[in-house]
Amino acid sequence: MENPIILDGRKVAQDVKDRLKPRVEYLKKKGIHPCLATILVGNNPSSATYVRMKGNACERLGIRSKRIHLPEETSTEELLHVIHELNEDHSVHGILLQHPVPAHIDERAAFEAIHIDKDVDGVTSIGFGQTAFQFGRYPSCTPAAIIQILDYYQLPIEGKYAVVVGRSPILGKPVSMMLLNRNATVTTCHSKTKNLPEIVRQADMVVAAVGKPNFIKGEWIKDGAVVLDAGYNEGNIGDADYETCRPRSSAITPVPGGVGPVTISMLLKHTVDAAEAKLAGQTRHVSNA
Amino acid sequence: MENPIILDGRKVAQDVKDRLKPRVEYLKKKGIHPCLATILVGNNPSSATYVRMKGNACERLGIRSKRIHLPEETSTEELLHVIHELNEDHSVHGILLQHPVPAHIDERAAFEAIHIDKDVDGVTSIGFGQTAFQFGRYPSCTPAAIIQILDYYQLPIEGKYAVVVGRSPILGKPVSMMLLNRNATVTTCHSKTKNLPEIVRQADMVVAAVGKPNFIKGEWIKDGAVVLDAGYNEGNIGDADYETCRPRSSAITPVPGGVGPVTISMLLKHTVDAAEAKLAGQTRHVSNA
């Protein structure tokens, strides 16, 4: 293609945040100060950076950021205790546990301990199931960001053939379900996939969610395909090779400035949604609630 | 292919039940009588038949069958009340709500009300999420049956290209996730899919889960593909056109006598698993448990 649309995530994120501002003000008038609790375990520098970015983004929007930093040697039990306290804390509307946690911690147990009503980052199995069954409130933020970008730029999803490269619980699996629920035909690929280039070559829409720098090559991209790069590797490098994918695509997300900023805005939106749900005293049919 | 393997579901189901018998006897010795509660609402004759078949299968294996039949005019609230009572009933290890319920009932709310520890039919969103995240105990029974058949006949899944036609919460979506978790590359298709024949033609493995008689045509099937027909339409007709699909396939499930009998055996297995879990006093990390 001559001039692909460069999908500007900063613009999409700003639009989301502009629409959140009055909602935050209204909540405060009603005496509810939206609050996201972030948990960072250990001293992984990039995790520390991500968590700080998220906390700062909250505060710029008037959302309270309750920042919890636990030492590297924190045990699973200690982390679960902190999460249970935040589940009980009525001043906290959303809980984000920064991934990854140190290897000695049972990360899945920690994610599962987050109450569904505060799972604004969309990491629990019940949240995933509700998203897949189309009554979830807070889908995982990166998949939600990808849908938000497509909708902002009015790129159709229904009837398209989407190939998702990656199958993680917070990215590949939920984005596959969300695209499927929007009536795309979806193939989910992974490290055991044979003939990956041939499969990607058929896609109207490619989601790169594999966590390997420049993994998706331009020659794999069908002319006019939409490329959504959820990768964020060291040195601001995406999972799709931007220079070779861009000229083949009709629209593409850059890295940085693509999916990343929108992901954070989705976290803010879910936190405001959660505070509003509390104001409305909403309850849902949830197993074991 | 000259002689495709006819995947004999009755043989697979018998094998499952033979291995369950001693486990049931052991539980009884320990004073636990495995019990499946079945709920039928209204007078849909085929639903009545299915539920009777399941109850009888339980009793033939020595599993107690607690059969609840509610009138057509039962309200959602009344059904939820019955389910909550069964959740509390320590003599009941599994709960099956026969689908479909009358149109005036909120079926999803009813499914979601089943406690995860008793969701032996695999209908809740949390059960689906746990299955997708690979720590689920009781996947939906038909998807579990399809995997059971593949394993019984030692048909490899890893690295295969699987096309699932259908995206329902108890069939298309969970079987897609289960095949993905066994390292197949999975495409999920549906009514909005374009070029369905071309997609199916690439499949090493086709799961027909669309609910339309003889929908999948032989000319769509790649030579040597494995055809798994989860359809069961009026007059014992599957979703795949058996006469034209059989000669192209390397292995195929007949209808009747294919996926159906194994589905019931999976329900029995999950009920025994649930009774054993109770004996062991097992608990899991479950959101909101």
PDB file of N, CA and C in Angstrom, chain A residues 106 108-109 112 114-116 123-126 128-130 132-135 158-161 167 169-170 173 176-177 180-190 192-194 199 202 285-289, chain B residues 106 108-109 112-116 123-126 128-130 132-135 158-159 161 167 169-170 173 176-177 180-190 192-194 199 202 285-289:
ATOM      1  N   ASP A 106       3.599 -18.028  43.356  1.00  0.00           N
ATOM      2  CA  ASP A 106       2.570 -18.633  42.498  1.00  0.00           C
ATOM      3  C   ASP A 106       1.739 -17.493  41.909  1.00  0.00           C
ATOM      4  N   ARG A 108      -0.275 -17.284  39.360  1.00  0.00           N
ATOM      5  CA  ARG A 108      -1.673 -17.576  39.022  1.00  0.00           C
ATOM      6  C   ARG A 108      -2.539 -17.515  40.269  1.00  0.00           C
ATOM      7  N   ALA A 109      -2.028 -18.085  41.376  1.00  0.00           N
ATOM      8  CA  ALA A 109      -2.791 -18.028  42.628  1.00  0.00           C
ATOM      9  C   ALA A 109      -3.031 -16.568  43.031  1.00  0.00           C
ATOM     10  N   GLU A 112      -5.656 -15.014  40.708  1.00  0.00           N
ATOM     11  CA  GLU A 112      -6.991 -15.560  41.005  1.00  0.00           C
ATOM     12  C   GLU A 112      -7.559 -14.994  42.296  1.00  0.00           C
ATOM     13  N   ILE A 114      -7.573 -11.945  43.207  1.00  0.00           N
ATOM     14  CA  ILE A 114      -8.180 -10.623  43.009  1.00  0.00           C
ATOM     15  C   ILE A 114      -9.681 -10.793  42.796  1.00  0.00           C
ATOM     16  N   HIS A 115     -10.478 -10.063  43.566  1.00  0.00           N
ATOM     17  CA  HIS A 115     -11.929 -10.186  43.438  1.00  0.00           C
ATOM     18  C   HIS A 115     -12.366  -9.711  42.055  1.00  0.00           C
ATOM     19  N   ILE A 116     -13.295 -10.443  41.467  1.00  0.00           N
ATOM     20  CA  ILE A 116     -13.747 -10.128  40.115  1.00  0.00           C
ATOM     21  C   ILE A 116     -14.189  -8.662  39.994  1.00  0.00           C
ATOM     22  N   VAL A 123      -7.186 -10.114  34.689  1.00  0.00           N
ATOM     23  CA  VAL A 123      -6.201 -11.201  34.799  1.00  0.00           C
ATOM     24  C   VAL A 123      -6.778 -12.500  35.367  1.00  0.00           C
ATOM     25  N   THR A 124      -7.997 -12.452  35.922  1.00  0.00           N
ATOM     26  CA  THR A 124      -8.540 -13.658  36.545  1.00  0.00           C
ATOM     27  C   THR A 124      -9.157 -14.589  35.497  1.00  0.00           C
ATOM     28  N   SER A 125      -9.223 -15.869  35.845  1.00  0.00           N
ATOM     29  CA  SER A 125      -9.852 -16.835  34.931  1.00  0.00           C
ATOM     30  C   SER A 125     -11.350 -16.546  34.815  1.00  0.00           C
ATOM     31  N   ILE A 126     -11.971 -16.099  35.904  1.00  0.00           N
ATOM     32  CA  ILE A 126     -13.403 -15.799  35.828  1.00  0.00           C
ATOM     33  C   ILE A 126     -13.643 -14.575  34.946  1.00  0.00           C
ATOM     34  N   PHE A 128     -11.757 -13.701  32.426  1.00  0.00           N
ATOM     35  CA  PHE A 128     -11.580 -14.189  31.060  1.00  0.00           C
ATOM     36  C   PHE A 128     -12.830 -14.921  30.579  1.00  0.00           C
ATOM     37  N   GLY A 129     -13.365 -15.790  31.434  1.00  0.00           N
ATOM     38  CA  GLY A 129     -14.549 -16.548  31.048  1.00  0.00           C
ATOM     39  C   GLY A 129     -15.735 -15.637  30.760  1.00  0.00           C
ATOM     40  N   GLN A 130     -15.910 -14.609  31.597  1.00  0.00           N
ATOM     41  CA  GLN A 130     -17.027 -13.676  31.389  1.00  0.00           C
ATOM     42  C   GLN A 130     -16.824 -12.875  30.103  1.00  0.00           C
ATOM     43  N   ALA A 132     -15.160 -13.971  27.456  1.00  0.00           N
ATOM     44  CA  ALA A 132     -15.398 -14.915  26.356  1.00  0.00           C
ATOM     45  C   ALA A 132     -16.895 -15.146  26.158  1.00  0.00           C
ATOM     46  N   PHE A 133     -17.657 -15.093  27.262  1.00  0.00           N
ATOM     47  CA  PHE A 133     -19.105 -15.331  27.194  1.00  0.00           C
ATOM     48  C   PHE A 133     -19.880 -14.022  27.044  1.00  0.00           C
ATOM     49  N   GLN A 134     -19.175 -12.937  26.843  1.00  0.00           N
ATOM     50  CA  GLN A 134     -19.766 -11.644  26.464  1.00  0.00           C
ATOM     51  C   GLN A 134     -20.562 -10.946  27.554  1.00  0.00           C
ATOM     52  N   PHE A 135     -20.286 -11.244  28.804  1.00  0.00           N
ATOM     53  CA  PHE A 135     -20.871 -10.398  29.843  1.00  0.00           C
ATOM     54  C   PHE A 135     -19.804  -9.913  30.820  1.00  0.00           C
ATOM     55  N   GLU A 158     -15.996  -7.493  11.869  1.00  0.00           N
ATOM     56  CA  GLU A 158     -16.913  -8.557  11.454  1.00  0.00           C
ATOM     57  C   GLU A 158     -16.557  -9.112  10.083  1.00  0.00           C
ATOM     58  N   GLY A 159     -16.504 -10.440  10.010  1.00  0.00           N
ATOM     59  CA  GLY A 159     -16.248 -11.101   8.732  1.00  0.00           C
ATOM     60  C   GLY A 159     -14.787 -11.125   8.321  1.00  0.00           C
ATOM     61  N   LYS A 160     -13.928 -10.440   9.100  1.00  0.00           N
ATOM     62  CA  LYS A 160     -12.499 -10.427   8.761  1.00  0.00           C
ATOM     63  C   LYS A 160     -11.833 -11.709   9.257  1.00  0.00           C
ATOM     64  N   TYR A 161     -10.743 -12.054   8.611  1.00  0.00           N
ATOM     65  CA  TYR A 161      -9.949 -13.204   9.053  1.00  0.00           C
ATOM     66  C   TYR A 161      -8.772 -12.683   9.877  1.00  0.00           C
ATOM     67  N   ARG A 167      -0.652 -16.874  22.679  1.00  0.00           N
ATOM     68  CA  ARG A 167      -1.805 -17.497  23.357  1.00  0.00           C
ATOM     69  C   ARG A 167      -1.743 -17.303  24.867  1.00  0.00           C
ATOM     70  N   PRO A 169      -2.581 -15.900  28.676  1.00  0.00           N
ATOM     71  CA  PRO A 169      -3.870 -15.684  29.338  1.00  0.00           C
ATOM     72  C   PRO A 169      -4.330 -14.229  29.341  1.00  0.00           C
ATOM     73  N   ILE A 170      -3.415 -13.287  29.235  1.00  0.00           N
ATOM     74  CA  ILE A 170      -3.839 -11.878  29.284  1.00  0.00           C
ATOM     75  C   ILE A 170      -3.771 -11.203  27.914  1.00  0.00           C
ATOM     76  N   LYS A 173      -5.080 -15.263  24.244  1.00  0.00           N
ATOM     77  CA  LYS A 173      -6.376 -15.923  24.428  1.00  0.00           C
ATOM     78  C   LYS A 173      -7.533 -14.917  24.493  1.00  0.00           C
ATOM     79  N   SER A 176      -8.215 -13.199  21.127  1.00  0.00           N
ATOM     80  CA  SER A 176      -8.850 -14.144  20.203  1.00  0.00           C
ATOM     81  C   SER A 176     -10.349 -14.210  20.471  1.00  0.00           C
ATOM     82  N   MET A 177     -10.727 -14.301  21.744  1.00  0.00           N
ATOM     83  CA  MET A 177     -12.150 -14.383  22.104  1.00  0.00           C
ATOM     84  C   MET A 177     -12.884 -13.076  21.776  1.00  0.00           C
ATOM     85  N   LEU A 180     -13.367 -12.863  18.071  1.00  0.00           N
ATOM     86  CA  LEU A 180     -14.395 -13.853  17.722  1.00  0.00           C
ATOM     87  C   LEU A 180     -15.785 -13.317  18.063  1.00  0.00           C
ATOM     88  N   ASN A 181     -15.912 -12.689  19.224  1.00  0.00           N
ATOM     89  CA  ASN A 181     -17.210 -12.149  19.646  1.00  0.00           C
ATOM     90  C   ASN A 181     -17.642 -10.952  18.802  1.00  0.00           C
ATOM     91  N   ARG A 182     -16.695 -10.351  18.121  1.00  0.00           N
ATOM     92  CA  ARG A 182     -17.020  -9.271  17.175  1.00  0.00           C
ATOM     93  C   ARG A 182     -17.177  -9.823  15.752  1.00  0.00           C
ATOM     94  N   ASN A 183     -17.316 -11.134  15.660  1.00  0.00           N
ATOM     95  CA  ASN A 183     -17.605 -11.815  14.389  1.00  0.00           C
ATOM     96  C   ASN A 183     -16.448 -11.860  13.406  1.00  0.00           C
ATOM     97  N   ALA A 184     -15.229 -11.788  13.912  1.00  0.00           N
ATOM     98  CA  ALA A 184     -14.080 -12.147  13.079  1.00  0.00           C
ATOM     99  C   ALA A 184     -13.946 -13.671  13.117  1.00  0.00           C
ATOM    100  N   THR A 185     -13.317 -14.219  12.087  1.00  0.00           N
ATOM    101  CA  THR A 185     -12.884 -15.620  12.125  1.00  0.00           C
ATOM    102  C   THR A 185     -11.451 -15.599  12.622  1.00  0.00           C
ATOM    103  N   VAL A 186     -11.166 -16.350  13.685  1.00  0.00           N
ATOM    104  CA  VAL A 186      -9.905 -16.157  14.399  1.00  0.00           C
ATOM    105  C   VAL A 186      -9.075 -17.437  14.446  1.00  0.00           C
ATOM    106  N   THR A 187      -7.807 -17.301  14.057  1.00  0.00           N
ATOM    107  CA  THR A 187      -6.835 -18.374  14.241  1.00  0.00           C
ATOM    108  C   THR A 187      -5.843 -17.950  15.306  1.00  0.00           C
ATOM    109  N   THR A 188      -5.627 -18.810  16.293  1.00  0.00           N
ATOM    110  CA  THR A 188      -4.663 -18.530  17.348  1.00  0.00           C
ATOM    111  C   THR A 188      -3.423 -19.386  17.121  1.00  0.00           C
ATOM    112  N   CYS A 189      -2.295 -18.729  16.941  1.00  0.00           N
ATOM    113  CA  CYS A 189      -1.028 -19.406  16.642  1.00  0.00           C
ATOM    114  C   CYS A 189      -0.073 -19.276  17.821  1.00  0.00           C
ATOM    115  N   HIS A 190       0.986 -20.076  17.799  1.00  0.00           N
ATOM    116  CA  HIS A 190       1.918 -20.133  18.932  1.00  0.00           C
ATOM    117  C   HIS A 190       3.192 -20.836  18.502  1.00  0.00           C
ATOM    118  N   LYS A 192       4.246 -23.740  18.666  1.00  0.00           N
ATOM    119  CA  LYS A 192       4.144 -25.072  18.053  1.00  0.00           C
ATOM    120  C   LYS A 192       3.419 -25.037  16.700  1.00  0.00           C
ATOM    121  N   THR A 193       3.068 -23.837  16.253  1.00  0.00           N
ATOM    122  CA  THR A 193       2.363 -23.703  14.981  1.00  0.00           C
ATOM    123  C   THR A 193       3.293 -24.006  13.815  1.00  0.00           C
ATOM    124  N   LYS A 194       2.811 -24.827  12.896  1.00  0.00           N
ATOM    125  CA  LYS A 194       3.584 -25.115  11.682  1.00  0.00           C
ATOM    126  C   LYS A 194       3.166 -24.136  10.587  1.00  0.00           C
ATOM    127  N   ILE A 199       0.165 -19.024   7.314  1.00  0.00           N
ATOM    128  CA  ILE A 199      -1.091 -18.698   7.999  1.00  0.00           C
ATOM    129  C   ILE A 199      -1.252 -17.176   8.098  1.00  0.00           C
ATOM    130  N   GLN A 202      -2.503 -15.149   5.108  1.00  0.00           N
ATOM    131  CA  GLN A 202      -3.923 -15.139   4.743  1.00  0.00           C
ATOM    132  C   GLN A 202      -4.723 -14.102   5.530  1.00  0.00           C
ATOM    133  N   HIS A 285     -24.639 -11.729  38.208  1.00  0.00           N
ATOM    134  CA  HIS A 285     -24.617 -13.166  38.475  1.00  0.00           C
ATOM    135  C   HIS A 285     -23.208 -13.671  38.217  1.00  0.00           C
ATOM    136  N   VAL A 286     -22.547 -14.074  39.270  1.00  0.00           N
ATOM    137  CA  VAL A 286     -21.174 -14.559  39.196  1.00  0.00           C
ATOM    138  C   VAL A 286     -21.112 -15.843  40.009  1.00  0.00           C
ATOM    139  N   SER A 287     -20.540 -16.881  39.432  1.00  0.00           N
ATOM    140  CA  SER A 287     -20.386 -18.107  40.208  1.00  0.00           C
ATOM    141  C   SER A 287     -19.698 -17.752  41.510  1.00  0.00           C
ATOM    142  N   ASN A 288     -20.166 -18.307  42.585  1.00  0.00           N
ATOM    143  CA  ASN A 288     -19.484 -18.218  43.871  1.00  0.00           C
ATOM    144  C   ASN A 288     -19.375 -16.801  44.410  1.00  0.00           C
ATOM    145  N   ALA A 289     -20.098 -15.877  43.836  1.00  0.00           N
ATOM    146  CA  ALA A 289     -20.001 -14.509  44.366  1.00  0.00           C
ATOM    147  C   ALA A 289     -20.712 -14.460  45.715  1.00  0.00           C
TER     148      ALA A 289
ATOM    149  N   ASP B 106     -33.649 -16.885  32.337  1.00  0.00           N
ATOM    150  CA  ASP B 106     -32.303 -16.392  32.062  1.00  0.00           C
ATOM    151  C   ASP B 106     -31.347 -17.573  32.243  1.00  0.00           C
ATOM    152  N   ARG B 108     -28.302 -18.147  31.246  1.00  0.00           N
ATOM    153  CA  ARG B 108     -26.923 -17.858  31.664  1.00  0.00           C
ATOM    154  C   ARG B 108     -26.861 -17.643  33.170  1.00  0.00           C
ATOM    155  N   ALA B 109     -27.847 -16.898  33.702  1.00  0.00           N
ATOM    156  CA  ALA B 109     -27.876 -16.675  35.150  1.00  0.00           C
ATOM    157  C   ALA B 109     -27.971 -18.010  35.877  1.00  0.00           C
ATOM    158  N   GLU B 112     -24.623 -19.839  35.660  1.00  0.00           N
ATOM    159  CA  GLU B 112     -23.623 -19.179  36.513  1.00  0.00           C
ATOM    160  C   GLU B 112     -23.860 -19.449  37.998  1.00  0.00           C
ATOM    161  N   ALA B 113     -25.094 -19.799  38.335  1.00  0.00           N
ATOM    162  CA  ALA B 113     -25.420 -20.039  39.750  1.00  0.00           C
ATOM    163  C   ALA B 113     -24.875 -21.372  40.250  1.00  0.00           C
ATOM    164  N   ILE B 114     -24.509 -22.262  39.325  1.00  0.00           N
ATOM    165  CA  ILE B 114     -23.971 -23.561  39.737  1.00  0.00           C
ATOM    166  C   ILE B 114     -22.580 -23.357  40.342  1.00  0.00           C
ATOM    167  N   HIS B 115     -22.365 -23.867  41.531  1.00  0.00           N
ATOM    168  CA  HIS B 115     -21.063 -23.704  42.183  1.00  0.00           C
ATOM    169  C   HIS B 115     -19.989 -24.418  41.361  1.00  0.00           C
ATOM    170  N   ILE B 116     -18.837 -23.752  41.242  1.00  0.00           N
ATOM    171  CA  ILE B 116     -17.745 -24.299  40.424  1.00  0.00           C
ATOM    172  C   ILE B 116     -17.385 -25.734  40.842  1.00  0.00           C
ATOM    173  N   VAL B 123     -20.400 -25.709  32.464  1.00  0.00           N
ATOM    174  CA  VAL B 123     -21.230 -24.677  31.821  1.00  0.00           C
ATOM    175  C   VAL B 123     -20.967 -23.263  32.340  1.00  0.00           C
ATOM    176  N   THR B 124     -20.252 -23.139  33.455  1.00  0.00           N
ATOM    177  CA  THR B 124     -20.056 -21.803  34.033  1.00  0.00           C
ATOM    178  C   THR B 124     -18.912 -21.068  33.330  1.00  0.00           C
ATOM    179  N   SER B 125     -18.964 -19.729  33.394  1.00  0.00           N
ATOM    180  CA  SER B 125     -17.884 -18.931  32.801  1.00  0.00           C
ATOM    181  C   SER B 125     -16.580 -19.155  33.564  1.00  0.00           C
ATOM    182  N   ILE B 126     -16.668 -19.351  34.868  1.00  0.00           N
ATOM    183  CA  ILE B 126     -15.432 -19.574  35.632  1.00  0.00           C
ATOM    184  C   ILE B 126     -14.828 -20.929  35.266  1.00  0.00           C
ATOM    185  N   PHE B 128     -15.127 -22.377  32.362  1.00  0.00           N
ATOM    186  CA  PHE B 128     -14.520 -22.176  31.039  1.00  0.00           C
ATOM    187  C   PHE B 128     -13.164 -21.483  31.174  1.00  0.00           C
ATOM    188  N   GLY B 129     -13.120 -20.433  31.995  1.00  0.00           N
ATOM    189  CA  GLY B 129     -11.869 -19.699  32.171  1.00  0.00           C
ATOM    190  C   GLY B 129     -10.771 -20.580  32.744  1.00  0.00           C
ATOM    191  N   GLN B 130     -11.130 -21.422  33.716  1.00  0.00           N
ATOM    192  CA  GLN B 130     -10.127 -22.315  34.315  1.00  0.00           C
ATOM    193  C   GLN B 130      -9.656 -23.355  33.308  1.00  0.00           C
ATOM    194  N   ALA B 132      -9.586 -22.873  30.027  1.00  0.00           N
ATOM    195  CA  ALA B 132      -8.737 -22.145  29.077  1.00  0.00           C
ATOM    196  C   ALA B 132      -7.355 -21.875  29.663  1.00  0.00           C
ATOM    197  N   PHE B 133      -7.310 -21.691  30.989  1.00  0.00           N
ATOM    198  CA  PHE B 133      -6.037 -21.387  31.659  1.00  0.00           C
ATOM    199  C   PHE B 133      -5.373 -22.647  32.209  1.00  0.00           C
ATOM    200  N   GLN B 134      -5.924 -23.798  31.872  1.00  0.00           N
ATOM    201  CA  GLN B 134      -5.294 -25.102  32.120  1.00  0.00           C
ATOM    202  C   GLN B 134      -5.236 -25.521  33.577  1.00  0.00           C
ATOM    203  N   PHE B 135      -6.151 -24.997  34.386  1.00  0.00           N
ATOM    204  CA  PHE B 135      -6.254 -25.607  35.717  1.00  0.00           C
ATOM    205  C   PHE B 135      -7.698 -25.956  36.048  1.00  0.00           C
ATOM    206  N   GLU B 158      -0.887 -32.172  18.916  1.00  0.00           N
ATOM    207  CA  GLU B 158       0.167 -31.157  18.864  1.00  0.00           C
ATOM    208  C   GLU B 158       0.633 -30.893  17.428  1.00  0.00           C
ATOM    209  N   GLY B 159       0.706 -29.606  17.092  1.00  0.00           N
ATOM    210  CA  GLY B 159       1.204 -29.212  15.777  1.00  0.00           C
ATOM    211  C   GLY B 159       0.192 -29.339  14.651  1.00  0.00           C
ATOM    212  N   TYR B 161      -3.319 -28.604  12.543  1.00  0.00           N
ATOM    213  CA  TYR B 161      -4.153 -27.439  12.267  1.00  0.00           C
ATOM    214  C   TYR B 161      -5.624 -27.857  12.405  1.00  0.00           C
ATOM    215  N   ARG B 167     -19.087 -21.748  17.760  1.00  0.00           N
ATOM    216  CA  ARG B 167     -18.446 -20.954  18.834  1.00  0.00           C
ATOM    217  C   ARG B 167     -19.318 -20.859  20.073  1.00  0.00           C
ATOM    218  N   PRO B 169     -20.727 -21.444  23.944  1.00  0.00           N
ATOM    219  CA  PRO B 169     -20.007 -21.457  25.223  1.00  0.00           C
ATOM    220  C   PRO B 169     -19.693 -22.857  25.741  1.00  0.00           C
ATOM    221  N   ILE B 170     -20.489 -23.857  25.349  1.00  0.00           N
ATOM    222  CA  ILE B 170     -20.226 -25.201  25.883  1.00  0.00           C
ATOM    223  C   ILE B 170     -19.583 -26.122  24.851  1.00  0.00           C
ATOM    224  N   LYS B 173     -16.282 -22.784  21.750  1.00  0.00           N
ATOM    225  CA  LYS B 173     -15.247 -22.026  22.463  1.00  0.00           C
ATOM    226  C   LYS B 173     -14.369 -22.937  23.330  1.00  0.00           C
ATOM    227  N   SER B 176     -12.101 -25.224  21.260  1.00  0.00           N
ATOM    228  CA  SER B 176     -11.009 -24.441  20.658  1.00  0.00           C
ATOM    229  C   SER B 176      -9.887 -24.238  21.668  1.00  0.00           C
ATOM    230  N   MET B 177     -10.253 -23.897  22.888  1.00  0.00           N
ATOM    231  CA  MET B 177      -9.239 -23.665  23.932  1.00  0.00           C
ATOM    232  C   MET B 177      -8.515 -24.965  24.306  1.00  0.00           C
ATOM    233  N   LEU B 180      -6.132 -25.856  21.566  1.00  0.00           N
ATOM    234  CA  LEU B 180      -5.023 -24.891  21.643  1.00  0.00           C
ATOM    235  C   LEU B 180      -4.067 -25.274  22.768  1.00  0.00           C
ATOM    236  N   ASN B 181      -4.617 -25.674  23.907  1.00  0.00           N
ATOM    237  CA  ASN B 181      -3.780 -26.043  25.053  1.00  0.00           C
ATOM    238  C   ASN B 181      -3.034 -27.356  24.824  1.00  0.00           C
ATOM    239  N   ARG B 182      -3.498 -28.121  23.860  1.00  0.00           N
ATOM    240  CA  ARG B 182      -2.769 -29.345  23.471  1.00  0.00           C
ATOM    241  C   ARG B 182      -1.858 -29.062  22.276  1.00  0.00           C
ATOM    242  N   ASN B 183      -1.610 -27.792  22.028  1.00  0.00           N
ATOM    243  CA  ASN B 183      -0.648 -27.346  21.009  1.00  0.00           C
ATOM    244  C   ASN B 183      -1.095 -27.558  19.569  1.00  0.00           C
ATOM    245  N   ALA B 184      -2.405 -27.622  19.355  1.00  0.00           N
ATOM    246  CA  ALA B 184      -2.897 -27.476  17.984  1.00  0.00           C
ATOM    247  C   ALA B 184      -2.939 -25.975  17.654  1.00  0.00           C
ATOM    248  N   THR B 185      -2.884 -25.678  16.364  1.00  0.00           N
ATOM    249  CA  THR B 185      -3.185 -24.326  15.888  1.00  0.00           C
ATOM    250  C   THR B 185      -4.661 -24.333  15.534  1.00  0.00           C
ATOM    251  N   VAL B 186      -5.439 -23.410  16.119  1.00  0.00           N
ATOM    252  CA  VAL B 186      -6.891 -23.530  16.070  1.00  0.00           C
ATOM    253  C   VAL B 186      -7.539 -22.309  15.416  1.00  0.00           C
ATOM    254  N   THR B 187      -8.408 -22.582  14.448  1.00  0.00           N
ATOM    255  CA  THR B 187      -9.264 -21.547  13.873  1.00  0.00           C
ATOM    256  C   THR B 187     -10.698 -21.819  14.299  1.00  0.00           C
ATOM    257  N   THR B 188     -11.360 -20.798  14.833  1.00  0.00           N
ATOM    258  CA  THR B 188     -12.757 -20.926  15.232  1.00  0.00           C
ATOM    259  C   THR B 188     -13.622 -20.189  14.213  1.00  0.00           C
ATOM    260  N   CYS B 189     -14.526 -20.947  13.574  1.00  0.00           N
ATOM    261  CA  CYS B 189     -15.392 -20.413  12.528  1.00  0.00           C
ATOM    262  C   CYS B 189     -16.842 -20.364  13.009  1.00  0.00           C
ATOM    263  N   HIS B 190     -17.675 -19.648  12.269  1.00  0.00           N
ATOM    264  CA  HIS B 190     -19.061 -19.428  12.697  1.00  0.00           C
ATOM    265  C   HIS B 190     -19.868 -18.901  11.523  1.00  0.00           C
ATOM    266  N   LYS B 192     -20.668 -16.068  10.535  1.00  0.00           N
ATOM    267  CA  LYS B 192     -20.174 -14.881   9.827  1.00  0.00           C
ATOM    268  C   LYS B 192     -18.843 -15.133   9.111  1.00  0.00           C
ATOM    269  N   THR B 193     -18.380 -16.382   9.169  1.00  0.00           N
ATOM    270  CA  THR B 193     -17.107 -16.712   8.524  1.00  0.00           C
ATOM    271  C   THR B 193     -17.248 -16.700   7.012  1.00  0.00           C
ATOM    272  N   LYS B 194     -16.295 -16.028   6.345  1.00  0.00           N
ATOM    273  CA  LYS B 194     -16.272 -16.027   4.880  1.00  0.00           C
ATOM    274  C   LYS B 194     -15.392 -17.176   4.394  1.00  0.00           C
ATOM    275  N   ILE B 199     -11.410 -22.642   4.295  1.00  0.00           N
ATOM    276  CA  ILE B 199     -10.732 -22.762   5.594  1.00  0.00           C
ATOM    277  C   ILE B 199     -10.746 -24.214   6.051  1.00  0.00           C
ATOM    278  N   GLN B 202      -8.203 -26.714   4.661  1.00  0.00           N
ATOM    279  CA  GLN B 202      -6.807 -26.709   5.124  1.00  0.00           C
ATOM    280  C   GLN B 202      -6.616 -27.525   6.401  1.00  0.00           C
ATOM    281  N   HIS B 285      -7.550 -22.410  44.408  1.00  0.00           N
ATOM    282  CA  HIS B 285      -7.642 -20.947  44.356  1.00  0.00           C
ATOM    283  C   HIS B 285      -8.661 -20.590  43.280  1.00  0.00           C
ATOM    284  N   VAL B 286      -9.763 -20.029  43.739  1.00  0.00           N
ATOM    285  CA  VAL B 286     -10.848 -19.653  42.830  1.00  0.00           C
ATOM    286  C   VAL B 286     -11.271 -18.242  43.223  1.00  0.00           C
ATOM    287  N   SER B 287     -11.377 -17.363  42.254  1.00  0.00           N
ATOM    288  CA  SER B 287     -11.867 -16.017  42.587  1.00  0.00           C
ATOM    289  C   SER B 287     -13.174 -16.155  43.337  1.00  0.00           C
ATOM    290  N   ASN B 288     -13.323 -15.416  44.390  1.00  0.00           N
ATOM    291  CA  ASN B 288     -14.605 -15.333  45.098  1.00  0.00           C
ATOM    292  C   ASN B 288     -15.043 -16.647  45.732  1.00  0.00           C
ATOM    293  N   ALA B 289     -14.171 -17.617  45.814  1.00  0.00           N
ATOM    294  CA  ALA B 289     -14.602 -18.882  46.442  1.00  0.00           C
ATOM    295  C   ALA B 289     -14.725 -18.682  47.949  1.00  0.00           C
TER     296      ALA B 289
END
